[in-house]
Coordinates of C-alpha atoms in Angstrom, one line a residue:
Chain A
M1231 CA 20.8 -20.9 37.0
T1232 CA 23.8 -18.8 37.6
T1233 CA 24.0 -18.5 33.6
L1234 CA 20.5 -17.0 33.1
A1235 CA 21.1 -14.1 35.7
P1236 CA 24.0 -12.1 34.2
T1237 CA 22.1 -10.3 32.0
D1238 CA 23.9 -7.0 32.8
P1239 CA 26.6 -6.0 30.1
G1240 CA 29.7 -7.3 31.6
T1241 CA 33.1 -7.5 29.7
A1242 CA 32.9 -10.5 27.0
R1243 CA 35.7 -12.1 29.0
Q1244 CA 34.0 -12.2 32.2
R1245 CA 30.6 -13.6 30.3
R1246 CA 32.7 -16.6 28.8
S1247 CA 34.7 -17.6 31.4
R1248 CA 31.5 -17.5 33.7
A1249 CA 29.5 -19.5 30.9
S1250 CA 32.4 -22.1 30.8
S1251 CA 32.6 -22.8 34.3
S1252 CA 28.9 -23.0 35.3
L1253 CA 27.1 -24.8 32.4
T1254 CA 24.1 -26.0 33.5
R1255 CA 22.7 -29.3 31.7
G1256 CA 20.0 -27.5 30.1
S1257 CA 22.2 -25.0 28.8
A1258 CA 24.9 -27.2 28.0
I1259 CA 22.4 -29.3 25.9
G1260 CA 21.2 -26.4 24.3
L1261 CA 24.7 -24.9 23.4
G1262 CA 25.7 -28.2 21.8
L1263 CA 22.8 -28.9 19.7
T1264 CA 23.0 -25.3 18.4
L1265 CA 26.6 -25.7 17.7
T1266 CA 26.2 -29.0 15.8
W1267 CA 23.5 -27.6 14.3
F1268 CA 25.6 -24.4 13.1
S1269 CA 28.5 -26.7 11.9
L1270 CA 26.2 -29.1 9.6
L1271 CA 24.5 -26.7 8.1
V1272 CA 27.5 -23.6 7.6
L1273 CA 30.5 -24.2 9.0
I1274 CA 31.7 -27.7 7.6
P1275 CA 30.3 -26.4 4.0
L1276 CA 32.0 -23.3 4.1
A1277 CA 35.2 -24.8 5.5
L1278 CA 35.1 -27.3 2.4
V1279 CA 34.7 -24.7 0.1
V1280 CA 37.8 -23.1 1.1
V1281 CA 39.6 -26.1 1.3
S1282 CA 38.7 -27.3 -2.4
A1283 CA 39.6 -23.8 -3.4
A1284 CA 43.4 -24.0 -1.8
E1285 CA 43.7 -27.3 -3.6
G1286 CA 44.7 -26.0 -6.4
G1287 CA 47.0 -24.4 -4.8
W1288 CA 47.5 -20.1 -4.9
Q1289 CA 48.2 -20.7 -8.5
T1290 CA 44.5 -21.9 -9.2
F1291 CA 43.6 -18.9 -7.5
A1292 CA 45.7 -16.3 -9.3
D1293 CA 44.8 -17.7 -12.6
T1294 CA 41.2 -17.9 -12.0
L1295 CA 41.3 -14.1 -10.8
R1296 CA 43.4 -13.3 -13.6
N1297 CA 41.0 -14.9 -16.0
P1298 CA 39.1 -11.7 -17.9
Q1299 CA 35.8 -13.0 -18.0
T1300 CA 35.7 -14.2 -14.3
A1301 CA 37.2 -10.7 -13.3
A1302 CA 34.6 -9.0 -15.3
A1303 CA 32.0 -10.9 -14.0
L1304 CA 33.0 -10.5 -10.3
R1305 CA 33.5 -6.9 -10.7
L1306 CA 30.0 -6.5 -12.3
T1307 CA 28.5 -8.5 -9.3
V1308 CA 30.5 -6.3 -6.8
T1309 CA 29.6 -3.0 -8.4
Q1310 CA 26.0 -3.8 -8.7
S1311 CA 25.3 -5.4 -5.7
L1312 CA 26.8 -2.2 -4.1
I1313 CA 24.5 0.3 -6.1
V1314 CA 21.7 -1.7 -5.3
T1315 CA 22.3 -1.7 -1.6
L1316 CA 22.7 1.9 -1.4
V1317 CA 19.4 2.6 -3.3
N1318 CA 18.0 0.0 -1.0
V1319 CA 19.4 2.0 1.9
V1320 CA 17.3 5.1 0.9
M1321 CA 14.2 3.7 -0.5
G1322 CA 13.9 0.9 2.6
T1323 CA 14.2 3.5 5.1
L1324 CA 11.8 5.4 2.9
I1325 CA 9.1 3.2 2.5
A1326 CA 9.3 1.5 6.2
W1327 CA 9.0 5.1 7.0
V1328 CA 5.6 5.4 5.1
L1329 CA 4.5 2.4 6.3
V1330 CA 4.9 2.8 9.8
R1331 CA 3.9 7.0 10.4
D1332 CA 1.1 7.2 7.5
S1333 CA -2.1 5.6 7.1
F1334 CA -3.4 5.7 3.8
P1335 CA -6.3 3.4 1.8
G1336 CA -4.3 0.3 0.7
K1337 CA -1.8 0.0 3.2
A1338 CA -2.4 -3.4 4.3
L1339 CA -2.1 -4.5 0.7
L1340 CA 1.1 -2.9 0.3
E1341 CA 2.3 -4.8 3.6
V1342 CA 1.9 -7.9 1.8
V1343 CA 3.1 -6.9 -1.4
I1344 CA 6.6 -6.1 -0.2
D1345 CA 7.4 -9.6 0.7
I1346 CA 6.8 -10.8 -2.7
P1347 CA 9.9 -10.7 -3.8
F1348 CA 10.6 -13.0 -0.6
A1349 CA 8.2 -15.4 -1.2
L1350 CA 8.4 -15.6 -5.1
P1351 CA 11.0 -18.3 -6.6
T1352 CA 13.5 -16.5 -8.2
I1353 CA 13.2 -17.9 -11.5
V1354 CA 9.8 -16.9 -11.5
A1355 CA 10.9 -13.4 -10.9
G1356 CA 13.0 -13.6 -13.6
L1357 CA 10.5 -14.5 -16.1
V1358 CA 8.3 -11.9 -14.8
L1359 CA 11.4 -9.4 -15.5
L1360 CA 11.9 -10.8 -18.9
S1361 CA 8.1 -10.7 -20.0
L1362 CA 8.2 -6.9 -18.8
Y1363 CA 11.5 -5.7 -19.7
G1364 CA 12.8 -7.8 -22.4
P1365 CA 12.5 -7.5 -26.0
Q1366 CA 8.5 -8.3 -26.0
S1367 CA 8.1 -5.2 -23.5
P1368 CA 4.4 -4.3 -23.6
I1369 CA 5.8 -0.8 -22.0
G1370 CA 8.6 -0.8 -25.1
V1371 CA 11.4 -0.9 -22.3
D1372 CA 14.0 -3.4 -23.4
V1373 CA 16.7 -3.6 -21.1
A1374 CA 17.5 -7.6 -22.1
N1375 CA 21.5 -8.0 -22.1
T1376 CA 22.4 -4.6 -20.5
E1377 CA 24.2 -4.1 -17.2
A1378 CA 20.6 -2.5 -16.3
S1379 CA 19.0 -5.8 -16.7
V1380 CA 21.1 -7.4 -13.8
F1381 CA 20.8 -4.0 -11.5
L1382 CA 16.7 -4.1 -12.3
A1383 CA 16.7 -7.9 -11.0
L1384 CA 18.9 -7.5 -7.9
L1385 CA 16.5 -4.4 -6.8
F1386 CA 13.8 -6.6 -7.3
V1387 CA 14.8 -9.7 -5.0
T1388 CA 16.4 -7.1 -2.3
L1389 CA 13.6 -4.5 -2.1
P1390 CA 12.0 -6.1 1.2
F1391 CA 15.5 -6.6 3.5
V1392 CA 15.9 -2.9 4.6
V1393 CA 12.1 -2.1 4.8
R1394 CA 11.5 -5.2 7.1
T1395 CA 14.6 -4.8 9.1
V1396 CA 13.9 -1.1 9.8
Q1397 CA 10.0 -1.4 9.9
P1398 CA 10.3 -3.1 13.7
V1399 CA 12.4 -0.3 15.0
L1400 CA 10.6 2.8 13.9
I1401 CA 7.6 1.1 15.2
E1402 CA 9.3 0.8 18.7
L1403 CA 10.6 4.5 18.7
D1404 CA 8.9 6.8 20.8
R1405 CA 7.1 9.5 19.2
D1406 CA 7.9 11.7 22.0
V1407 CA 11.7 11.7 21.6
E1408 CA 11.1 13.7 18.3
E1409 CA 8.6 16.2 20.3
A1410 CA 11.7 16.4 22.7
A1411 CA 13.9 17.5 19.9
A1412 CA 11.0 19.9 18.2
S1413 CA 10.6 21.5 21.6
L1414 CA 14.7 22.1 22.0
G1415 CA 14.3 23.8 18.6
A1416 CA 15.6 21.3 16.2
S1417 CA 13.8 21.3 12.7
R1418 CA 12.4 18.2 10.8
F1419 CA 15.9 17.4 9.2
T1420 CA 17.8 18.3 11.8
T1421 CA 15.5 15.7 14.3
F1422 CA 15.8 12.9 11.6
R1423 CA 19.5 13.3 11.1
R1424 CA 20.4 13.5 14.7
V1425 CA 18.0 11.5 16.9
L1426 CA 16.1 9.1 14.4
L1427 CA 19.0 8.5 12.0
P1428 CA 21.1 7.2 15.1
A1429 CA 18.6 4.9 16.1
L1430 CA 17.5 3.5 12.9
T1431 CA 21.7 2.7 12.0
P1432 CA 21.8 -0.7 13.3
A1433 CA 18.8 -1.7 11.4
I1434 CA 19.8 -0.1 8.0
T1435 CA 23.1 -1.6 8.1
A1436 CA 21.5 -5.1 8.9
G1437 CA 19.1 -4.7 6.1
A1438 CA 21.7 -3.4 4.0
A1439 CA 24.5 -6.2 4.9
L1440 CA 21.4 -8.6 3.9
S1441 CA 21.0 -7.0 0.6
F1442 CA 24.4 -6.9 -0.5
A1443 CA 24.6 -10.3 0.6
R1444 CA 21.8 -11.4 -1.5
G1445 CA 22.9 -9.2 -4.4
I1446 CA 26.3 -11.0 -4.9
S1447 CA 24.8 -14.5 -4.7
E1448 CA 21.6 -13.9 -6.9
Y1449 CA 21.3 -16.4 -9.7
G1450 CA 17.5 -16.9 -10.8
S1451 CA 16.3 -13.4 -11.3
L1452 CA 18.8 -12.6 -13.2
V1453 CA 19.8 -15.3 -15.6
L1454 CA 17.2 -14.8 -17.9
L1455 CA 17.0 -11.3 -18.3
S1456 CA 20.4 -10.7 -18.6
G1457 CA 21.5 -12.8 -21.1
N1458 CA 25.0 -14.1 -19.4
L1459 CA 27.0 -12.3 -22.0
P1460 CA 30.9 -12.9 -21.1
L1461 CA 32.7 -9.8 -20.1
Q1462 CA 29.1 -7.9 -20.5
T1463 CA 26.3 -9.5 -18.2
E1464 CA 27.6 -12.4 -16.6
V1465 CA 27.5 -12.3 -12.9
A1466 CA 30.1 -14.6 -10.5
S1467 CA 27.3 -16.9 -9.7
V1468 CA 27.0 -17.8 -13.6
R1469 CA 30.6 -18.0 -13.6
I1470 CA 30.6 -20.7 -10.9
L1471 CA 28.3 -23.0 -12.5
T1472 CA 30.2 -22.2 -15.6
Y1473 CA 33.6 -23.6 -14.0
I1474 CA 31.4 -26.8 -12.4
E1475 CA 29.8 -27.7 -15.5
N1476 CA 33.5 -27.7 -17.3
G1477 CA 34.8 -29.7 -14.3
N1478 CA 37.1 -27.1 -13.0
E1479 CA 35.8 -27.5 -9.5
A1480 CA 39.1 -25.8 -8.2
A1481 CA 38.2 -22.6 -10.0
A1482 CA 34.5 -22.7 -8.9
A1483 CA 35.5 -22.7 -5.3
A1484 CA 38.2 -19.8 -5.9
V1485 CA 35.3 -17.8 -7.1
A1486 CA 33.1 -18.8 -4.2
T1487 CA 36.1 -17.8 -1.8
I1488 CA 35.9 -14.4 -3.0
L1489 CA 32.6 -14.3 -3.1
L1490 CA 32.6 -15.6 0.8
V1491 CA 35.6 -13.0 1.5
V1492 CA 33.7 -10.0 -0.1
A1493 CA 30.2 -10.5 2.1
L1494 CA 32.5 -10.8 5.1
L1495 CA 34.4 -7.4 4.2
A1496 CA 30.9 -5.9 3.6
I1497 CA 29.2 -7.0 7.3
T1498 CA 32.7 -5.7 8.8
V1499 CA 32.6 -2.2 7.2
L1500 CA 28.7 -2.3 7.8
Q1501 CA 29.5 -2.9 11.3
L1502 CA 32.3 -0.5 11.9
V1503 CA 29.8 2.4 10.1
S1504 CA 26.8 1.7 12.4
R1505 CA 29.2 1.8 15.5
A1506 CA 30.7 5.0 14.3
V1507 CA 27.4 6.4 13.5
A1508 CA 26.0 5.6 17.2
R1509 CA 28.9 7.0 18.6
R1510 CA 29.0 10.3 16.7
G1511 CA 25.6 11.3 18.1
Chain B
M25 CA 2.3 38.1 31.0
G26 CA 2.9 34.9 31.7
I27 CA 0.6 32.6 29.8
E28 CA -2.8 33.6 28.4
I29 CA -5.2 30.9 27.3
T30 CA -8.4 32.4 25.3
G31 CA -11.1 30.2 24.1
V32 CA -9.1 26.9 23.6
S33 CA -11.6 23.9 21.8
K34 CA -10.1 20.4 20.7
R35 CA -11.6 17.8 19.6
F36 CA -10.5 14.4 18.8
G37 CA -13.0 12.8 16.3
D38 CA -15.7 12.7 18.6
F39 CA -14.3 13.4 22.0
V40 CA -14.0 17.0 23.5
A41 CA -10.5 16.8 25.1
L42 CA -11.2 20.7 25.8
D43 CA -14.1 23.0 25.6
D44 CA -13.5 26.7 25.3
V45 CA -11.2 27.1 28.3
S46 CA -9.6 30.3 29.2
L47 CA -6.9 30.3 31.9
S48 CA -4.2 33.3 32.7
I49 CA -1.2 31.7 34.5
P50 CA 0.9 34.6 36.2
S51 CA 4.3 34.7 35.4
G52 CA 7.6 33.2 37.3
Q53 CA 5.1 31.0 39.3
L54 CA 4.8 27.2 39.7
T55 CA 1.1 26.4 38.4
A56 CA -0.2 23.0 38.8
L57 CA -2.7 21.2 36.1
L58 CA -4.6 18.9 38.0
G59 CA -7.4 16.6 37.2
P60 CA -8.2 12.9 36.4
S61 CA -6.9 10.9 33.5
G62 CA -8.5 12.0 30.1
G63 CA -9.6 15.4 31.3
G64 CA -7.9 17.2 28.7
K65 CA -5.1 18.5 31.0
S66 CA -1.9 17.1 28.9
T67 CA -3.8 18.2 25.8
L68 CA -3.8 21.8 26.9
L69 CA 0.0 21.5 28.0
R70 CA 0.6 20.1 24.6
I71 CA -1.3 22.9 23.0
V72 CA 0.6 25.8 25.0
A73 CA 4.0 23.8 24.0
G74 CA 3.1 23.4 19.9
L75 CA 2.5 20.0 20.1
E76 CA -0.8 19.8 19.6
S77 CA -2.7 22.2 17.9
S78 CA -6.2 23.8 19.1
D79 CA -9.1 23.8 16.9
E80 CA -10.1 27.3 18.2
G81 CA -9.0 29.8 20.4
Q82 CA -5.4 31.5 21.2
V83 CA -2.6 30.9 23.7
V84 CA -0.1 33.8 24.4
I85 CA 2.9 33.3 26.1
E86 CA 4.9 36.4 27.5
G87 CA 3.4 38.5 25.6
R88 CA 3.8 36.8 22.5
D89 CA 1.0 35.4 20.3
T90 CA 1.6 31.7 19.3
T91 CA -1.3 30.8 17.0
G92 CA 0.5 29.3 14.1
V93 CA 3.7 29.1 15.6
P94 CA 5.4 25.8 15.6
A95 CA 7.0 24.0 18.5
Q96 CA 10.6 24.5 17.1
K97 CA 10.3 28.6 17.4
R98 CA 8.2 28.8 20.4
N99 CA 11.0 28.8 22.9
V100 CA 9.3 26.5 25.4
G101 CA 10.7 24.0 27.8
F102 CA 9.0 20.2 27.8
V103 CA 9.7 17.4 29.8
F104 CA 7.9 14.2 29.1
Q105 CA 6.2 11.4 31.4
H106 CA 9.1 8.8 29.9
Y107 CA 11.8 11.2 30.0
A108 CA 12.2 11.1 26.2
A109 CA 15.9 11.1 26.4
F110 CA 18.4 10.6 23.3
K111 CA 19.4 7.1 24.1
H112 CA 22.7 7.5 21.9
M113 CA 23.8 10.5 23.3
T114 CA 25.5 11.2 26.7
V115 CA 23.6 12.9 29.5
A116 CA 26.0 16.1 28.5
K117 CA 25.0 15.7 24.8
N118 CA 21.5 15.3 25.7
V119 CA 21.5 18.6 27.7
A120 CA 23.4 20.3 25.3
F121 CA 21.5 19.4 22.3
G122 CA 19.1 22.6 22.5
L123 CA 22.6 25.0 22.3
E124 CA 24.1 23.3 19.6
I125 CA 20.8 23.4 17.5
R126 CA 21.1 27.1 18.1
K127 CA 24.6 27.2 17.2
R128 CA 25.9 28.8 20.4
P129 CA 30.0 28.9 20.7
K130 CA 31.5 25.7 22.1
A131 CA 32.8 27.0 25.0
E132 CA 29.5 28.5 26.1
V133 CA 28.0 25.7 25.6
K134 CA 29.8 23.5 27.9
A135 CA 30.0 26.2 30.3
K136 CA 26.2 26.1 30.3
V137 CA 25.8 22.2 30.5
D138 CA 28.4 22.3 33.4
E139 CA 26.1 24.8 35.1
L140 CA 23.1 22.5 34.4
L141 CA 24.3 19.4 35.4
E142 CA 25.6 20.9 38.6
L143 CA 22.3 22.2 39.5
V144 CA 20.9 18.6 38.9
H145 CA 23.2 17.2 40.7
L146 CA 24.6 14.6 37.6
T147 CA 27.9 16.5 37.0
Q148 CA 29.3 12.7 38.1
F149 CA 27.4 11.3 34.8
A150 CA 28.2 13.7 32.4
H151 CA 29.3 11.2 29.9
R152 CA 27.3 8.1 30.9
L153 CA 24.3 7.1 28.7
P154 CA 20.9 7.7 29.8
S155 CA 20.3 3.7 29.7
Q156 CA 22.9 3.4 32.6
L157 CA 20.8 6.4 34.9
S158 CA 17.8 5.5 36.9
G159 CA 14.4 6.7 36.0
G160 CA 15.1 10.0 38.8
Q161 CA 18.3 10.9 37.0
R162 CA 16.8 10.4 33.8
Q163 CA 13.8 12.8 34.7
R164 CA 16.5 15.6 36.1
M165 CA 18.9 15.1 33.1
A166 CA 15.3 15.7 30.8
L167 CA 14.7 18.8 33.2
A168 CA 18.0 20.2 32.7
R169 CA 17.9 19.7 28.7
A170 CA 14.8 21.4 28.8
L171 CA 16.1 24.1 31.1
A172 CA 19.4 24.7 28.6
I173 CA 17.5 26.9 26.0
E174 CA 16.2 29.6 29.0
P175 CA 13.0 28.7 28.1
S176 CA 10.2 31.2 28.5
V177 CA 7.6 28.4 30.1
L178 CA 8.7 25.6 31.4
L179 CA 5.9 22.4 30.9
L180 CA 6.4 19.1 32.8
D181 CA 3.9 16.8 31.6
E182 CA 3.1 14.1 34.3
P183 CA 6.9 14.5 34.7
F184 CA 6.8 11.8 38.4
G185 CA 4.5 9.7 36.7
A186 CA 6.8 6.9 36.2
L187 CA 8.9 7.1 38.9
D188 CA 8.4 4.9 42.3
A189 CA 6.8 6.4 45.1
K190 CA 10.0 7.6 47.3
V191 CA 11.7 8.8 44.4
R192 CA 8.6 10.9 43.4
K193 CA 8.8 12.3 47.1
E194 CA 12.3 13.2 46.4
L195 CA 12.1 15.0 43.3
R196 CA 9.0 16.8 44.0
D197 CA 10.5 18.4 47.1
W198 CA 13.6 19.1 44.6
L199 CA 11.4 20.7 41.9
R200 CA 10.3 23.1 44.4
R201 CA 13.7 23.9 45.4
L202 CA 14.3 23.9 41.9
H203 CA 11.9 26.2 41.2
D204 CA 12.7 28.6 44.0
E205 CA 16.1 29.1 42.6
V206 CA 15.3 29.3 38.7
H207 CA 11.7 31.2 38.7
V208 CA 10.9 30.4 35.2
T209 CA 7.3 30.3 34.4
T210 CA 6.3 26.6 35.0
V211 CA 3.5 24.4 34.3
F212 CA 3.0 21.1 35.3
V213 CA 0.5 18.2 34.8
T214 CA -0.3 15.6 37.6
H215 CA -3.2 13.3 38.0
D216 CA -2.1 13.3 42.3
Q217 CA -3.7 15.9 44.0
E218 CA -1.2 15.4 47.3
E219 CA 1.8 16.2 44.4
A220 CA -0.3 19.3 43.5
L221 CA -1.0 20.4 46.9
E222 CA 2.6 20.0 48.1
V223 CA 4.4 22.0 45.1
A224 CA 2.3 24.0 43.2
D225 CA 2.1 27.9 43.7
S226 CA -1.7 27.6 42.6
L227 CA -3.6 24.8 41.1
V228 CA -6.1 24.8 38.2
V229 CA -8.4 21.6 38.6
I230 CA -9.7 20.2 35.4
N231 CA -11.9 18.0 34.5
D232 CA -14.0 16.5 31.2
G233 CA -12.3 19.5 29.2
R234 CA -13.5 22.4 31.2
I235 CA -11.9 24.1 34.2
E236 CA -13.3 23.4 37.8
Q237 CA -11.4 26.0 39.4
V238 CA -8.6 28.0 39.6
G239 CA -7.2 29.1 43.1
T240 CA -4.0 28.3 45.7
P241 CA -3.9 24.9 47.4
D242 CA -5.5 26.4 50.6
D243 CA -8.3 27.9 48.8
L244 CA -9.3 24.7 46.7
Y245 CA -8.9 22.5 49.8
D246 CA -10.7 24.5 52.4
K247 CA -13.5 26.0 49.7
P248 CA -14.3 24.0 46.7
A249 CA -16.1 25.2 44.3
S250 CA -18.0 21.9 43.7
D251 CA -18.5 18.3 44.7
F252 CA -15.7 17.3 42.0
V253 CA -13.1 19.9 43.6
L254 CA -14.0 18.6 47.1
S255 CA -13.7 14.8 46.1
F256 CA -10.5 15.0 43.7
L257 CA -8.5 16.8 46.7
G258 CA -8.7 15.0 49.2
P259 CA -11.1 12.2 50.9
V260 CA -14.7 12.7 51.7
T261 CA -17.5 11.5 53.3
T262 CA -21.1 11.7 53.5
L263 CA -22.5 12.9 56.9
G264 CA -25.9 13.6 57.0
D265 CA -26.9 15.1 53.6
R266 CA -23.4 16.8 53.6
L267 CA -20.3 16.0 52.1
I268 CA -17.1 16.6 54.2
R269 CA -13.6 15.7 54.9
P270 CA -13.0 12.5 57.5
H271 CA -10.7 14.5 59.9
D272 CA -13.6 17.4 60.1
I273 CA -15.8 15.5 61.7
E274 CA -16.2 15.7 65.5
I275 CA -16.5 12.2 67.5
S276 CA -17.8 11.7 71.1
R277 CA -18.7 8.9 73.2
Y278 CA -21.4 10.8 75.1
E279 CA -24.7 12.1 73.7
Q280 CA -24.6 15.4 72.3
A281 CA -26.1 17.6 69.4
A282 CA -25.2 15.5 66.3
V283 CA -26.2 15.0 63.0
V284 CA -25.8 10.9 63.0
D285 CA -25.0 8.5 65.7
G286 CA -24.4 4.6 65.8
P287 CA -21.7 2.2 66.5
I288 CA -18.4 1.9 65.3
T289 CA -18.3 -0.6 63.0
R290 CA -14.6 -0.4 61.8
W291 CA -11.4 0.5 63.1
T292 CA -8.2 0.6 61.0
R293 CA -4.9 1.9 62.4
V294 CA -2.4 3.3 59.6
G295 CA 0.6 4.7 61.4
F296 CA -0.6 7.5 63.6
E297 CA -3.8 7.9 62.3
V298 CA -6.9 5.6 62.9
R299 CA -9.9 5.4 60.5
L300 CA -12.7 4.7 61.8
E301 CA -16.6 3.6 60.3
V302 CA -19.8 4.6 61.7
T303 CA -22.9 3.1 60.7
P304 CA -25.8 5.5 61.5
T305 CA -28.5 3.9 63.5
D306 CA -31.0 6.8 61.6
P307 CA -32.7 4.8 58.9
R308 CA -32.9 7.9 56.6
H309 CA -28.3 7.7 56.6
P310 CA -27.7 4.1 56.3
D311 CA -24.2 4.9 54.5
P312 CA -21.2 4.4 56.7
V313 CA -19.4 7.3 57.6
Q314 CA -15.5 7.3 57.6
V315 CA -14.0 9.4 60.6
V316 CA -10.3 10.2 60.4
L317 CA -8.5 10.9 63.7
T318 CA -4.9 10.3 65.5
R319 CA -4.3 7.9 67.8
S320 CA -3.8 10.1 70.6
D321 CA -7.1 11.9 70.1
A322 CA -8.7 8.3 70.1
T323 CA -6.9 7.3 73.3
A324 CA -7.9 10.6 74.7
L325 CA -11.6 10.2 73.8
G326 CA -11.3 6.4 75.3
L327 CA -13.0 5.4 72.0
H328 CA -12.7 1.3 71.1
P329 CA -14.4 -0.8 68.2
G330 CA -18.2 -1.5 68.7
D331 CA -18.4 1.9 71.0
H332 CA -21.7 3.8 70.5
V333 CA -21.1 7.5 69.2
W334 CA -22.1 10.7 68.3
L335 CA -20.9 12.5 65.1
R336 CA -21.1 16.7 64.2
P337 CA -19.1 18.3 61.8
Q338 CA -16.2 20.3 63.7
P339 CA -16.6 24.0 64.0
G340 CA -15.2 26.0 61.2
A341 CA -14.9 22.8 59.2
D342 CA -15.7 23.8 55.4
A343 CA -18.4 21.3 53.6
V344 CA -20.5 21.5 50.4
V345 CA -24.2 20.6 51.0
H346 CA -24.8 17.9 49.0
A347 CA -27.1 18.6 45.7

């Protein structure tokens, strides 16, 4: 039972040594199960991707990256995902705020609608977007075969991430903290910037990381509307599929590895941002 | 001067939180708003702070009409029951917040923060986060933060309500001493009569959205204006047809001119106190009467459980005739 006791924040090293020296049978089984599960589902497949990318040697890597079509696809994917994530950070926080702090008719309905991009099969989302913003658009907006279609599709599927991560944190925030700031003379904007934002930042960055990761991996929702034009609207995941269809698995793995590195980088940067904001307050 | 409250009313839907309340709180004093939960005392405090708006009426703070003035511009220090600490800021940053908002020079802010942390005995905790402090320390930090802006009035909403009994007692004494040093007009809300009687210069008893009585602790304890004030400020018991404090009853083992008489049916010893229950033999007053006396008095009178005793009010005891 000793492993259950140390909930106070000791140093990481202390905790690790304590855990390894005094694992009870229950927690040992738990840890073993977790690691096995995690390995089967995540670690081994990821390692395999990296290994198969490395099989071709650095040459395949360099060649794949130097291929103008692949480079363009990667650039488009990362840029659009970044822009979409930025928009989500602002709009997602705003939507979460409205859902938590305001009450209006139809709020319960909106709560459900937010989750639709989660629940909808992505190809269905693609179909919806195609019929609304495609060549036969009933509202006269045709973004098919343009970069805007990629942006739109990503925006649609990543909408819930920031909303759903920020919402619970916002609910937990004490109103009296804001009242305290007000009584000390802080304007609403100052209160938001100096009191609320630091509290929300971990949630916002977590949502942003999810949103970005989903963005760079998206396939189904944009494949119909974007037209997959090489050098123009083709995204990385489509590129990977093409490589595999052509039997060039090493190149596919190379692109996959690059996406993996980009995702890790993004998560790390967001973590750092989160910590910096928390400290600054 | 001080705080002048005139004809303030506030409703939440059908619930009347405050009903035409007028009150004058003198400058430089420590005033307690006392009453049961839901009686409207917190609402009144929040209206003074500008955190809530009144439906009708006027609040004048130190000669300045605050009607329509937002909380940010009232220069009122407010302390919350659950501390309302800025969790991501250190103790020093929390205290500095109001001064930084006012764009005071860095050196001045630092000097003021140091002075206040000294005042609330938190100097060595300046660089801790609120989560690393105990409840009592957090509340002292909140107090320093409120005092930093040199408020014209300091308002405390159940400031010790979330603390355990011992810390509560300490902070209470400490608040009293602090007020003797700082002399800012202070109003605090509490539902604990002992806390109010011990700390405050004057008490305002509020119940059901109305003021029951205003006065010094002595006034209210000895000359309560109503049954409610009498029973809220301390224990009461019924002696004959009167309400009286259990320690204001004279008890005797020998027959004397008495209001009621009967056997001692219950005997509880709590520390230096002996609490008795006497069941009157008179069928017109069948309810047991509570009597409190010190252990030495009980010994001197030779009382034992089951003794037949005679009860009457002590000379000079204040009591309110039962309506």
